[in-house]
């Protein structure tokens, strides 16, 4: 029997996400942007809800291309508010446009968003060894610092809890439980 982290349900979509993405270090700017947007969309909801809507998000937001998103006008924003495939929250939708603008400024300053965001962990994943899921923190000193800096740069929906979940998702921190079959493969 395959042992996985306790937060995974039996849905094939969730299993696939846990088994192939969660905790795997990401260095692709487009995917880093996508995950930041999706983690922000999760605020007040479950990751499972967002994961089920992920393909709709990709389609609705032009493949998470920030160069396209920064040019969204009211007509496009109104279309997004009618899109049942995504979370239809006016503030979260507006945040995607604002975050695209901030993202491009960070890229201009650092060369890549990857260079900037991975700087918070010194360029390599933090390797935790929690004994069980109850020990996983919701935030850390690093997610606090990341949140503060992202907000200073104009990003929205980037509180410390969202930043910590983002760090887990993009492999900046390995929070797989050591008994999980993925722990050593992402280490």
GROMACS .gro file of C-alpha atoms in nm:
model
  187
    1UNK     CA    1   0.000   0.000   0.000
    2UNK     CA    2   0.130   0.345  -0.096
    3UNK     CA    3   0.160   0.583   0.200
    4UNK     CA    4   0.076   0.946   0.126
    5UNK     CA    5   0.039   1.265   0.325
    6UNK     CA    6  -0.283   1.274   0.526
    7UNK     CA    7  -0.439   1.571   0.345
    8UNK     CA    8  -0.487   1.379   0.017
    9UNK     CA    9  -0.830   1.240  -0.067
   10UNK     CA   10  -0.895   0.955  -0.310
   11UNK     CA   11  -0.993   1.170  -0.608
   12UNK     CA   12  -0.756   1.088  -0.898
   13UNK     CA   13  -0.704   1.462  -0.960
   14UNK     CA   14  -0.590   1.513  -0.600
   15UNK     CA   15  -0.376   1.199  -0.601
   16UNK     CA   16  -0.207   1.313  -0.922
   17UNK     CA   17  -0.140   1.659  -0.779
   18UNK     CA   18   0.014   1.514  -0.461
   19UNK     CA   19   0.210   1.243  -0.640
   20UNK     CA   20   0.354   1.458  -0.921
   21UNK     CA   21   0.346   1.828  -0.828
   22UNK     CA   22   0.317   1.916  -0.459
   23UNK     CA   23   0.658   1.981  -0.313
   24UNK     CA   24   0.845   1.947  -0.643
   25UNK     CA   25   1.077   2.248  -0.690
   26UNK     CA   26   0.942   2.481  -0.961
   27UNK     CA   27   1.171   2.723  -1.143
   28UNK     CA   28   0.950   2.810  -1.440
   29UNK     CA   29   0.826   3.170  -1.413
   30UNK     CA   30   0.491   3.101  -1.580
   31UNK     CA   31   0.415   2.813  -1.344
   32UNK     CA   32   0.536   3.014  -1.043
   33UNK     CA   33   0.292   3.289  -1.145
   34UNK     CA   34   0.009   3.040  -1.198
   35UNK     CA   35   0.058   2.886  -0.856
   36UNK     CA   36   0.072   3.227  -0.687
   37UNK     CA   37  -0.259   3.320  -0.849
   38UNK     CA   38  -0.421   2.986  -0.764
   39UNK     CA   39  -0.304   2.999  -0.402
   40UNK     CA   40  -0.453   3.347  -0.373
   41UNK     CA   41  -0.779   3.222  -0.526
   42UNK     CA   42  -0.787   2.958  -0.255
   43UNK     CA   43  -0.823   3.218   0.024
   44UNK     CA   44  -1.127   3.112   0.226
   45UNK     CA   45  -1.172   2.795   0.019
   46UNK     CA   46  -1.011   2.453  -0.005
   47UNK     CA   47  -0.723   2.369  -0.238
   48UNK     CA   48  -0.936   2.084  -0.372
   49UNK     CA   49  -1.196   2.340  -0.490
   50UNK     CA   50  -0.929   2.536  -0.676
   51UNK     CA   51  -0.759   2.227  -0.815
   52UNK     CA   52  -1.090   2.117  -0.974
   53UNK     CA   53  -1.114   2.462  -1.139
   54UNK     CA   54  -0.749   2.481  -1.246
   55UNK     CA   55  -0.805   2.408  -1.616
   56UNK     CA   56  -1.085   2.665  -1.627
   57UNK     CA   57  -0.850   2.917  -1.468
   58UNK     CA   58  -0.583   2.846  -1.728
   59UNK     CA   59  -0.832   2.902  -2.007
   60UNK     CA   60  -0.997   3.208  -1.850
   61UNK     CA   61  -0.666   3.378  -1.774
   62UNK     CA   62  -0.491   3.316  -2.107
   63UNK     CA   63  -0.259   3.045  -1.980
   64UNK     CA   64  -0.150   3.273  -1.695
   65UNK     CA   65   0.050   3.489  -1.933
   66UNK     CA   66   0.114   3.807  -1.732
   67UNK     CA   67   0.194   4.003  -2.051
   68UNK     CA   68  -0.165   3.945  -2.167
   69UNK     CA   69  -0.329   3.978  -1.825
   70UNK     CA   70  -0.187   4.328  -1.757
   71UNK     CA   71  -0.390   4.451  -2.056
   72UNK     CA   72  -0.726   4.322  -1.935
   73UNK     CA   73  -0.994   4.588  -1.957
   74UNK     CA   74  -1.337   4.616  -1.798
   75UNK     CA   75  -1.503   4.402  -2.067
   76UNK     CA   76  -1.269   4.110  -1.995
   77UNK     CA   77  -1.305   4.153  -1.617
   78UNK     CA   78  -1.685   4.147  -1.652
   79UNK     CA   79  -1.660   3.828  -1.861
   80UNK     CA   80  -1.449   3.670  -1.587
   81UNK     CA   81  -1.711   3.763  -1.326
   82UNK     CA   82  -1.963   3.559  -1.528
   83UNK     CA   83  -1.733   3.258  -1.571
   84UNK     CA   84  -1.868   2.971  -1.360
   85UNK     CA   85  -1.545   2.776  -1.408
   86UNK     CA   86  -1.351   3.006  -1.172
   87UNK     CA   87  -1.414   3.168  -0.835
   88UNK     CA   88  -1.622   3.471  -0.927
   89UNK     CA   89  -1.493   3.712  -0.667
   90UNK     CA   90  -1.439   4.067  -0.790
   91UNK     CA   91  -1.143   4.131  -0.558
   92UNK     CA   92  -0.969   3.805  -0.648
   93UNK     CA   93  -1.015   3.867  -1.020
   94UNK     CA   94  -0.884   4.224  -0.993
   95UNK     CA   95  -0.590   4.089  -0.791
   96UNK     CA   96  -0.485   3.871  -1.085
   97UNK     CA   97  -0.436   4.183  -1.298
   98UNK     CA   98  -0.258   4.369  -1.018
   99UNK     CA   99  -0.037   4.066  -0.949
  100UNK     CA  100   0.053   4.037  -1.318
  101UNK     CA  101   0.172   4.400  -1.311
  102UNK     CA  102   0.373   4.342  -0.991
  103UNK     CA  103   0.510   4.014  -1.129
  104UNK     CA  104   0.645   4.186  -1.442
  105UNK     CA  105   0.809   4.457  -1.229
  106UNK     CA  106   0.981   4.189  -1.018
  107UNK     CA  107   1.101   4.016  -1.336
  108UNK     CA  108   1.240   4.344  -1.462
  109UNK     CA  109   1.424   4.403  -1.134
  110UNK     CA  110   1.557   4.049  -1.075
  111UNK     CA  111   1.574   3.907  -1.427
  112UNK     CA  112   1.329   3.629  -1.338
  113UNK     CA  113   1.058   3.583  -1.078
  114UNK     CA  114   1.229   3.254  -0.997
  115UNK     CA  115   1.545   3.439  -0.891
  116UNK     CA  116   1.341   3.666  -0.664
  117UNK     CA  117   1.109   3.414  -0.499
  118UNK     CA  118   1.369   3.142  -0.442
  119UNK     CA  119   1.589   3.402  -0.275
  120UNK     CA  120   1.366   3.371   0.031
  121UNK     CA  121   1.501   3.017   0.087
  122UNK     CA  122   1.855   3.076  -0.036
  123UNK     CA  123   1.783   2.903  -0.366
  124UNK     CA  124   1.722   2.556  -0.223
  125UNK     CA  125   1.423   2.381  -0.063
  126UNK     CA  126   1.382   2.366   0.312
  127UNK     CA  127   1.365   2.001   0.418
  128UNK     CA  128   1.122   1.950   0.706
  129UNK     CA  129   1.071   1.622   0.887
  130UNK     CA  130   0.732   1.647   1.054
  131UNK     CA  131   0.620   1.324   1.217
  132UNK     CA  132   0.255   1.378   1.130
  133UNK     CA  133   0.030   1.627   0.954
  134UNK     CA  134  -0.072   1.799   1.279
  135UNK     CA  135   0.279   1.943   1.306
  136UNK     CA  136   0.269   2.127   0.972
  137UNK     CA  137   0.267   2.500   1.033
  138UNK     CA  138   0.033   2.740   0.856
  139UNK     CA  139   0.303   3.007   0.840
  140UNK     CA  140   0.675   3.050   0.904
  141UNK     CA  141   0.920   3.335   0.952
  142UNK     CA  142   1.004   3.300   0.583
  143UNK     CA  143   0.642   3.311   0.469
  144UNK     CA  144   0.595   3.618   0.692
  145UNK     CA  145   0.891   3.791   0.522
  146UNK     CA  146   0.774   3.682   0.176
  147UNK     CA  147   0.423   3.810   0.239
  148UNK     CA  148   0.551   4.144   0.364
  149UNK     CA  149   0.780   4.192   0.065
  150UNK     CA  150   0.520   4.081  -0.191
  151UNK     CA  151   0.267   4.325  -0.044
  152UNK     CA  152   0.527   4.603  -0.051
  153UNK     CA  153   0.572   4.529  -0.422
  154UNK     CA  154   0.197   4.559  -0.487
  155UNK     CA  155   0.085   4.195  -0.482
  156UNK     CA  156  -0.261   4.109  -0.347
  157UNK     CA  157  -0.392   3.795  -0.173
  158UNK     CA  158  -0.044   3.708  -0.048
  159UNK     CA  159  -0.086   3.678   0.327
  160UNK     CA  160   0.159   3.464   0.520
  161UNK     CA  161  -0.067   3.155   0.517
  162UNK     CA  162  -0.108   3.182   0.139
  163UNK     CA  163   0.268   3.229   0.102
  164UNK     CA  164   0.341   2.919   0.311
  165UNK     CA  165   0.098   2.710   0.104
  166UNK     CA  166   0.267   2.852  -0.206
  167UNK     CA  167   0.609   2.752  -0.072
  168UNK     CA  168   0.479   2.397  -0.018
  169UNK     CA  169   0.319   2.381  -0.362
  170UNK     CA  170   0.625   2.500  -0.557
  171UNK     CA  171   0.874   2.296  -0.357
  172UNK     CA  172   1.040   2.576  -0.164
  173UNK     CA  173   0.965   2.367   0.143
  174UNK     CA  174   0.932   1.989   0.154
  175UNK     CA  175   0.642   1.921   0.390
  176UNK     CA  176   0.577   1.566   0.279
  177UNK     CA  177   0.571   1.345   0.587
  178UNK     CA  178   0.885   1.123   0.594
  179UNK     CA  179   0.666   0.811   0.569
  180UNK     CA  180   0.505   0.947   0.249
  181UNK     CA  181   0.644   0.781  -0.061
  182UNK     CA  182   0.716   1.127  -0.212
  183UNK     CA  183   0.927   1.259   0.076
  184UNK     CA  184   1.263   1.128  -0.042
  185UNK     CA  185   1.197   1.178  -0.414
  186UNK     CA  186   1.147   1.555  -0.372
  187UNK     CA  187   1.421   1.590  -0.112
   0.00000   0.00000   0.00000
